[in-house]
Coordinates of C-alpha atoms and ligand atoms in Angstrom, one line a residue:
M1 CA 148.1 114.8 60.6
N2 CA 149.6 111.6 61.9
F3 CA 150.0 111.6 65.7
D4 CA 152.0 108.3 65.9
N5 CA 155.2 109.7 67.3
H6 CA 153.7 112.9 68.7
P7 CA 153.6 113.7 72.4
F8 CA 149.8 113.8 71.9
A9 CA 149.7 110.2 70.5
E10 CA 147.7 108.7 73.4
I11 CA 145.4 111.7 73.6
A12 CA 144.8 111.6 69.9
A13 CA 143.8 107.9 70.2
K14 CA 141.4 108.8 73.0
V15 CA 139.9 111.7 71.0
A16 CA 139.5 109.4 67.9
V17 CA 137.1 107.1 69.9
G18 CA 135.5 109.8 72.1
E19 CA 137.2 108.7 75.4
R20 CA 137.2 111.1 78.3
L21 CA 140.6 112.9 78.8
S22 CA 142.2 112.9 82.2
T23 CA 143.6 115.8 84.3
E24 CA 147.1 114.6 83.2
D25 CA 146.1 114.7 79.5
G26 CA 144.8 118.3 80.2
L27 CA 148.1 119.3 81.8
L28 CA 150.1 117.9 78.8
L29 CA 147.9 119.8 76.3
A30 CA 148.0 123.0 78.3
A31 CA 151.8 122.9 78.6
S32 CA 152.3 122.3 74.8
D33 CA 153.2 124.9 72.3
D34 CA 152.0 122.8 69.4
L35 CA 149.0 125.0 68.6
P36 CA 148.2 123.4 65.2
A37 CA 148.0 119.9 66.8
L38 CA 145.8 121.3 69.6
G39 CA 143.6 122.9 67.0
L40 CA 143.3 119.8 64.9
L41 CA 142.2 117.7 67.8
A42 CA 139.7 120.2 69.1
H43 CA 138.3 120.8 65.6
Q44 CA 137.8 117.0 65.3
V45 CA 135.7 117.0 68.5
R46 CA 133.7 120.1 67.6
T47 CA 133.0 118.6 64.1
R48 CA 131.8 115.3 65.6
M49 CA 129.5 117.3 67.9
H50 CA 128.2 120.0 65.6
G51 CA 129.3 119.3 62.0
D52 CA 130.0 122.6 60.3
A53 CA 127.4 124.6 62.3
V54 CA 128.4 127.8 64.1
Y55 CA 125.6 129.2 66.3
Y56 CA 124.9 132.9 66.9
N57 CA 121.9 134.7 68.2
I58 CA 120.4 138.2 68.1
N59 CA 120.7 139.7 71.6
R60 CA 121.1 142.8 73.6
H61 CA 123.1 143.3 76.8
L62 CA 121.6 145.2 79.6
N63 CA 123.7 146.2 82.6
P64 CA 121.2 147.8 85.1
T65 CA 124.1 149.1 87.3
N66 CA 127.8 149.2 87.4
V67 CA 127.9 149.9 91.1
C68 CA 129.1 146.8 93.0
Y69 CA 130.1 146.8 96.7
V70 CA 132.4 143.7 96.3
G71 CA 135.2 145.5 94.5
C72 CA 136.9 142.5 92.8
E73 CA 140.5 143.1 91.8
L74 CA 139.8 141.9 88.3
C75 CA 136.9 144.2 87.5
A76 CA 136.6 147.8 86.3
Y77 CA 133.2 148.3 87.9
A78 CA 132.9 151.0 90.7
D79 CA 132.2 150.2 94.3
D80 CA 130.9 153.7 95.2
P81 CA 127.4 154.7 93.9
N82 CA 128.5 158.4 93.8
A83 CA 131.7 157.8 91.8
E84 CA 132.0 159.4 88.4
G85 CA 130.7 157.3 85.5
T86 CA 128.4 155.1 87.5
W87 CA 124.8 154.3 86.6
S88 CA 121.9 152.7 88.4
Y89 CA 118.9 152.3 86.2
S90 CA 115.4 151.8 87.7
P91 CA 113.2 149.0 86.3
A92 CA 111.4 151.6 84.1
E93 CA 114.7 152.9 82.8
C94 CA 115.8 149.4 82.0
V95 CA 112.7 148.9 79.9
E96 CA 113.3 152.3 78.2
I97 CA 116.9 151.3 77.3
A98 CA 115.8 147.9 76.1
R99 CA 113.2 149.6 73.9
R100 CA 115.7 152.0 72.5
D101 CA 117.8 149.1 71.0
W102 CA 114.8 147.0 70.2
S103 CA 114.1 145.2 66.9
P104 CA 111.6 142.4 66.4
D105 CA 114.3 139.8 65.7
V106 CA 115.8 140.2 69.2
T107 CA 115.3 136.9 71.1
E108 CA 117.4 137.5 74.2
F109 CA 118.3 140.1 76.8
H110 CA 121.5 139.3 78.6
I111 CA 121.2 141.0 82.0
V112 CA 124.1 141.3 84.5
G113 CA 125.2 144.0 86.8
G114 CA 126.8 144.8 90.1
L115 CA 125.7 143.9 93.7
H116 CA 124.4 147.4 94.5
P117 CA 124.9 148.3 98.1
R118 CA 121.6 150.2 98.3
W119 CA 119.2 148.3 96.1
K120 CA 116.5 146.2 97.7
F121 CA 115.6 142.7 96.5
D122 CA 112.5 144.0 94.8
V123 CA 114.4 146.2 92.4
Y124 CA 116.1 143.2 90.8
V125 CA 112.8 141.3 90.7
E126 CA 111.0 144.3 89.2
I127 CA 113.6 144.7 86.5
L128 CA 112.7 141.1 85.3
R129 CA 109.0 141.6 85.7
E130 CA 108.8 144.9 83.8
L131 CA 111.1 143.7 81.0
K132 CA 109.0 140.5 80.7
Q133 CA 105.8 142.5 80.6
A134 CA 107.1 144.8 77.9
F135 CA 108.8 142.1 75.9
P136 CA 106.9 138.8 76.6
T137 CA 108.6 136.8 73.8
V138 CA 112.2 137.8 74.7
H139 CA 114.2 135.2 76.7
L140 CA 115.6 136.8 79.9
K141 CA 119.1 135.3 80.5
A142 CA 119.8 137.1 83.7
F143 CA 122.0 137.2 86.9
T144 CA 125.1 135.2 87.4
M145 CA 125.5 132.7 90.3
V146 CA 127.1 135.6 92.3
E147 CA 124.0 137.7 91.8
I148 CA 121.6 134.8 92.6
D149 CA 123.5 134.1 95.9
F150 CA 123.5 137.8 96.8
L151 CA 119.8 138.1 96.0
A152 CA 119.0 135.1 98.3
K153 CA 120.7 136.9 101.1
L154 CA 119.1 140.2 100.3
G155 CA 115.6 138.7 100.2
K156 CA 116.3 136.5 103.2
L157 CA 115.4 133.4 101.2
S158 CA 117.0 130.2 100.3
V159 CA 118.6 129.9 96.8
P160 CA 115.8 127.6 95.6
E161 CA 113.1 130.1 96.9
T162 CA 115.0 132.9 95.3
I163 CA 115.0 131.1 91.9
T164 CA 111.3 130.5 92.3
V165 CA 110.6 134.2 92.8
L166 CA 112.9 135.2 89.9
R167 CA 111.3 132.6 87.5
E168 CA 107.9 133.8 88.4
A169 CA 109.0 137.4 87.5
G170 CA 110.4 136.3 84.1
L171 CA 113.8 134.7 84.5
D172 CA 114.4 132.1 81.7
S173 CA 118.1 131.1 82.2
C174 CA 121.3 132.4 83.7
P175 CA 124.6 133.6 82.1
G176 CA 127.9 132.1 83.1
G177 CA 129.9 135.0 84.6
G178 CA 131.5 135.3 88.0
A179 CA 133.4 132.0 88.0
E180 CA 136.7 133.7 87.3
I181 CA 139.5 131.1 88.2
F182 CA 138.3 128.5 90.7
H183 CA 141.7 127.6 92.1
P184 CA 142.1 129.3 95.5
E185 CA 145.7 130.4 94.8
I186 CA 144.4 132.6 92.1
H187 CA 140.8 133.3 93.2
H188 CA 142.1 134.9 96.4
Q189 CA 144.1 137.4 94.4
I190 CA 141.7 138.4 91.6
A191 CA 138.4 138.1 93.4
S192 CA 139.3 138.1 97.1
K193 CA 135.9 139.1 98.4
K194 CA 133.7 137.2 95.9
M195 CA 131.9 133.9 96.6
S196 CA 134.1 130.8 96.6
A197 CA 134.5 128.4 93.7
E198 CA 132.6 125.7 95.8
R199 CA 129.7 128.1 96.3
W200 CA 129.6 129.1 92.6
L201 CA 129.3 125.5 91.6
E202 CA 126.8 124.7 94.4
V203 CA 124.5 127.5 93.3
S204 CA 124.8 126.4 89.6
G205 CA 123.7 122.9 90.8
M206 CA 120.6 124.4 92.5
V207 CA 119.8 126.4 89.3
H208 CA 120.0 123.2 87.3
E209 CA 118.0 121.2 89.8
H210 CA 115.3 123.9 89.4
G211 CA 115.1 123.1 85.7
L212 CA 116.9 126.2 84.4
K213 CA 119.9 126.1 82.0
S214 CA 123.0 128.2 82.7
N215 CA 126.3 128.9 81.2
C216 CA 129.8 128.8 82.7
T217 CA 132.9 130.8 82.2
M218 CA 136.6 131.1 83.0
L219 CA 138.5 134.4 83.2
F220 CA 142.0 133.8 81.8
G221 CA 145.1 135.8 80.8
H222 CA 146.1 137.5 84.1
I223 CA 148.2 135.9 86.8
E224 CA 147.1 132.3 86.4
E225 CA 149.1 129.4 85.0
P226 CA 147.9 126.7 82.5
R227 CA 147.5 124.2 85.4
H228 CA 144.8 126.5 86.8
W229 CA 142.8 126.3 83.6
V230 CA 142.9 122.5 83.8
D231 CA 141.7 122.6 87.4
H232 CA 138.9 125.0 86.5
L233 CA 137.7 122.9 83.5
I234 CA 137.8 119.6 85.5
R235 CA 135.7 121.2 88.3
L236 CA 133.1 122.4 85.7
R237 CA 133.1 118.9 84.1
E238 CA 132.5 117.3 87.5
Q239 CA 129.6 119.6 88.3
Q240 CA 128.1 119.0 84.9
D241 CA 128.3 115.2 85.5
K242 CA 126.1 115.8 88.6
T243 CA 123.5 118.3 87.4
G244 CA 123.9 118.6 83.6
G245 CA 122.5 122.1 83.1
F246 CA 125.5 123.9 81.6
Q247 CA 124.8 124.5 78.0
C248 CA 127.8 126.6 77.0
F249 CA 131.3 127.3 78.2
I250 CA 132.7 130.8 77.5
P251 CA 136.4 131.5 78.1
L252 CA 136.6 135.2 79.0
A253 CA 139.8 137.0 77.9
F254 CA 141.0 139.3 80.6
H255 CA 141.0 143.1 79.9
P256 CA 143.3 144.8 82.4
E257 CA 142.6 148.5 81.9
N258 CA 141.0 150.3 84.9
T259 CA 141.5 147.2 87.1
K260 CA 144.1 146.4 89.9
F261 CA 146.0 144.5 87.2
A262 CA 146.3 147.4 84.8
H263 CA 150.1 146.7 84.5
L264 CA 149.5 143.3 82.8
P265 CA 149.2 142.9 79.1
G266 CA 146.2 140.5 79.0
P267 CA 146.2 137.2 77.0
D268 CA 147.9 136.9 73.7
L269 CA 146.7 135.1 70.6
I270 CA 148.3 131.8 71.6
A271 CA 146.7 131.8 75.0
K272 CA 143.3 132.5 73.6
L273 CA 143.4 129.7 71.0
K274 CA 144.9 127.3 73.5
V275 CA 142.2 127.9 76.0
I276 CA 139.5 127.4 73.4
A277 CA 141.0 124.1 72.2
L278 CA 141.7 122.8 75.7
S279 CA 138.2 123.5 76.8
R280 CA 136.7 121.8 73.8
L281 CA 138.9 118.7 74.5
L282 CA 138.3 118.5 78.3
L283 CA 134.6 119.5 78.5
D284 CA 133.2 116.5 76.8
N285 CA 129.8 116.9 78.6
I286 CA 129.2 120.6 77.9
P287 CA 127.7 120.9 74.4
H288 CA 128.9 124.3 73.3
V289 CA 132.1 126.4 73.5
K290 CA 131.7 130.1 72.7
A291 CA 134.3 132.4 71.1
Y292 CA 133.0 135.5 72.7
W293 CA 134.1 138.1 70.1
V294 CA 133.6 141.0 72.4
M295 CA 136.4 139.8 74.7
M296 CA 138.5 137.7 72.3
G297 CA 138.6 140.4 69.6
R298 CA 136.9 139.8 66.3
E299 CA 139.7 138.2 64.3
I300 CA 140.8 135.8 67.0
A301 CA 137.2 134.8 67.6
Q302 CA 137.0 133.9 63.9
L303 CA 140.1 131.8 64.1
A304 CA 138.8 130.2 67.3
L305 CA 136.0 128.7 65.2
R306 CA 138.7 126.4 63.7
F307 CA 140.2 125.6 67.2
G308 CA 137.1 124.1 68.8
A309 CA 134.6 126.9 69.3
N310 CA 131.1 126.4 67.7
D311 CA 129.3 129.5 69.0
L312 CA 129.9 133.2 68.7
D313 CA 127.3 134.7 71.1
G314 CA 125.4 137.3 69.2
T315 CA 125.0 140.8 67.9
V316 CA 125.6 142.1 71.5
I317 CA 124.5 145.6 71.4
D318 CA 125.7 147.8 74.4
E319 CA 128.0 145.5 76.3
R320 CA 129.7 147.4 79.1
V321 CA 131.8 145.0 81.3
T322 CA 134.6 144.7 78.7
F323 CA 134.1 148.2 77.5
A324 CA 134.8 149.5 81.0
A325 CA 138.1 147.5 81.1
G326 CA 139.4 148.8 77.8
G327 CA 137.7 146.3 75.3
A328 CA 138.1 147.5 71.8
A329 CA 136.3 144.9 69.8
G330 CA 133.4 147.3 69.1
K331 CA 129.9 147.7 70.3
G332 CA 127.8 145.3 68.2
M333 CA 128.0 143.2 65.0
T334 CA 125.3 143.1 62.4
V335 CA 123.8 139.7 61.4
S336 CA 125.4 140.0 58.0
D337 CA 128.8 140.7 59.7
I338 CA 128.4 137.5 61.7
Q339 CA 127.3 135.4 58.8
D340 CA 130.3 136.6 56.7
F341 CA 132.6 136.0 59.6
I342 CA 131.5 132.4 59.9
R343 CA 131.5 131.7 56.2
G344 CA 135.0 133.2 56.0
V345 CA 136.4 130.1 57.8
G346 CA 134.3 127.7 55.7
L347 CA 131.6 127.1 58.3
R348 CA 127.9 127.4 58.3
P349 CA 126.0 130.1 60.3
V350 CA 123.0 128.9 62.3
L351 CA 120.7 131.3 64.0
R352 CA 119.7 130.0 67.4
D353 CA 117.7 131.1 70.4
T354 CA 119.2 131.1 73.9
V355 CA 118.6 127.4 74.5
Y356 CA 120.0 126.4 71.1
N357 CA 116.8 125.8 69.2
E358 CA 117.6 126.5 65.6
I359 CA 115.6 129.5 64.3
E360 CA 116.8 129.7 60.7
T361 CA 119.7 128.1 58.9
V362 CA 121.5 130.2 56.3
S363 CA 123.3 128.0 53.8
Ligands
LIG1 O1 131.2 138.0 85.5 C1 134.9 141.1 84.7 C2 134.1 139.0 83.6 C3 131.9 138.5 83.2 C4 136.5 141.7 83.5 O2 126.7 133.4 79.7 C5 135.9 140.5 83.0 O3 126.5 133.6 77.6 C6 137.4 140.5 81.2 O4 130.0 136.4 82.0 N1 138.1 141.5 81.7 C7 130.7 139.1 82.5 N2 136.4 139.9 81.9 C8 130.6 138.5 81.1 C9 130.0 137.1 81.0 C10 129.5 136.6 79.8 C11 129.8 137.2 78.6 C12 129.2 136.7 77.4 C13 128.3 135.6 77.4 C14 128.0 135.1 78.6 C15 127.0 133.9 78.7 C16 128.6 135.5 79.8 O5 133.1 139.2 82.7 C17 132.0 138.8 84.7 C18 133.5 138.5 84.9 O6 133.7 137.2 85.1 N3 134.9 140.2 83.8 N4 135.9 142.0 84.6 C19 137.7 142.2 82.8 N5 138.3 143.2 83.3

């Protein structure tokens, strides 16, 4: 495609030489309806970074509790431990559940849950410790920045001290949830009682300075506007310039069911592909962009691999955050589903561990 007389001409010239895009460039891209052009530019960048590789892993999700006292407007989790449909698993029960879904090729447990109003600090620490004891070779990607900050308060420790305790118990890296939309205009409406954007970024920095990798996310497709995406992505890029520990960005497609925004439709195909492409183009310092099939939907996630995404997450057995909010993508893909899915768009599946070491390449 020739961009000579296209509104993206200057941006395309920057992309061709790997020059950083500005906030204004981001706003122009985000406002455009020229999806093919966005896709082409983003695919050019992802190909330069990763060739034809698409990463996936073999993982299991573990949600120790869906009780959370914060009660974010965007979330379908319950704030009352006695409410119908809630669960709160002890450390031993977490091990039992992990064992139920276990197979020797699992390399990661992805562990997130609510901020339980009655659990003590030690419950969270013991969940890690007992899982690590039972599955010493499995990487524990656990606790978002929101949970880390909460645990520090619960344990009456500083954040760095908290990370030390959690690492000693088995923590290997952190997932990227809880970032939502950083811009205060939106944050105040979708997560009014949650930690601020500034604190989320600050805690990420402390995690990175401690030598741990983490991921980052953006929840899109509710009441925000495209300019809020750009603001969010630029804030992530600035944090990454400082501490460098984000390994993957995951745009999370909003699922409205059972939330305070149940009247909204959620993001459409265009918004999903646009956010994937925009994030690949703006986040020049974050290596991976994930098309999280559980939230995107399987078919759109597949298409997203041609719009800038180079990662699919994994087999994801027993995910419950999206499921609670009406997610219909299904509860797990097999490795052969994932490989076919990637090959279906002419790309190459690459099995990885959580920190992107290649385990086996299937050609
Ligand atoms: O923190 C909550 C979001 C996150 C809804 O790091 C919702 O590799 C959509 O962070 N509709 C959890 N999203 C998921 C997450 C994640 C997923 C996959 C991979 C990784 C990673 C991280 O989901 C929450 C919140 O931001 N969320 N409610 C909802 N109704």
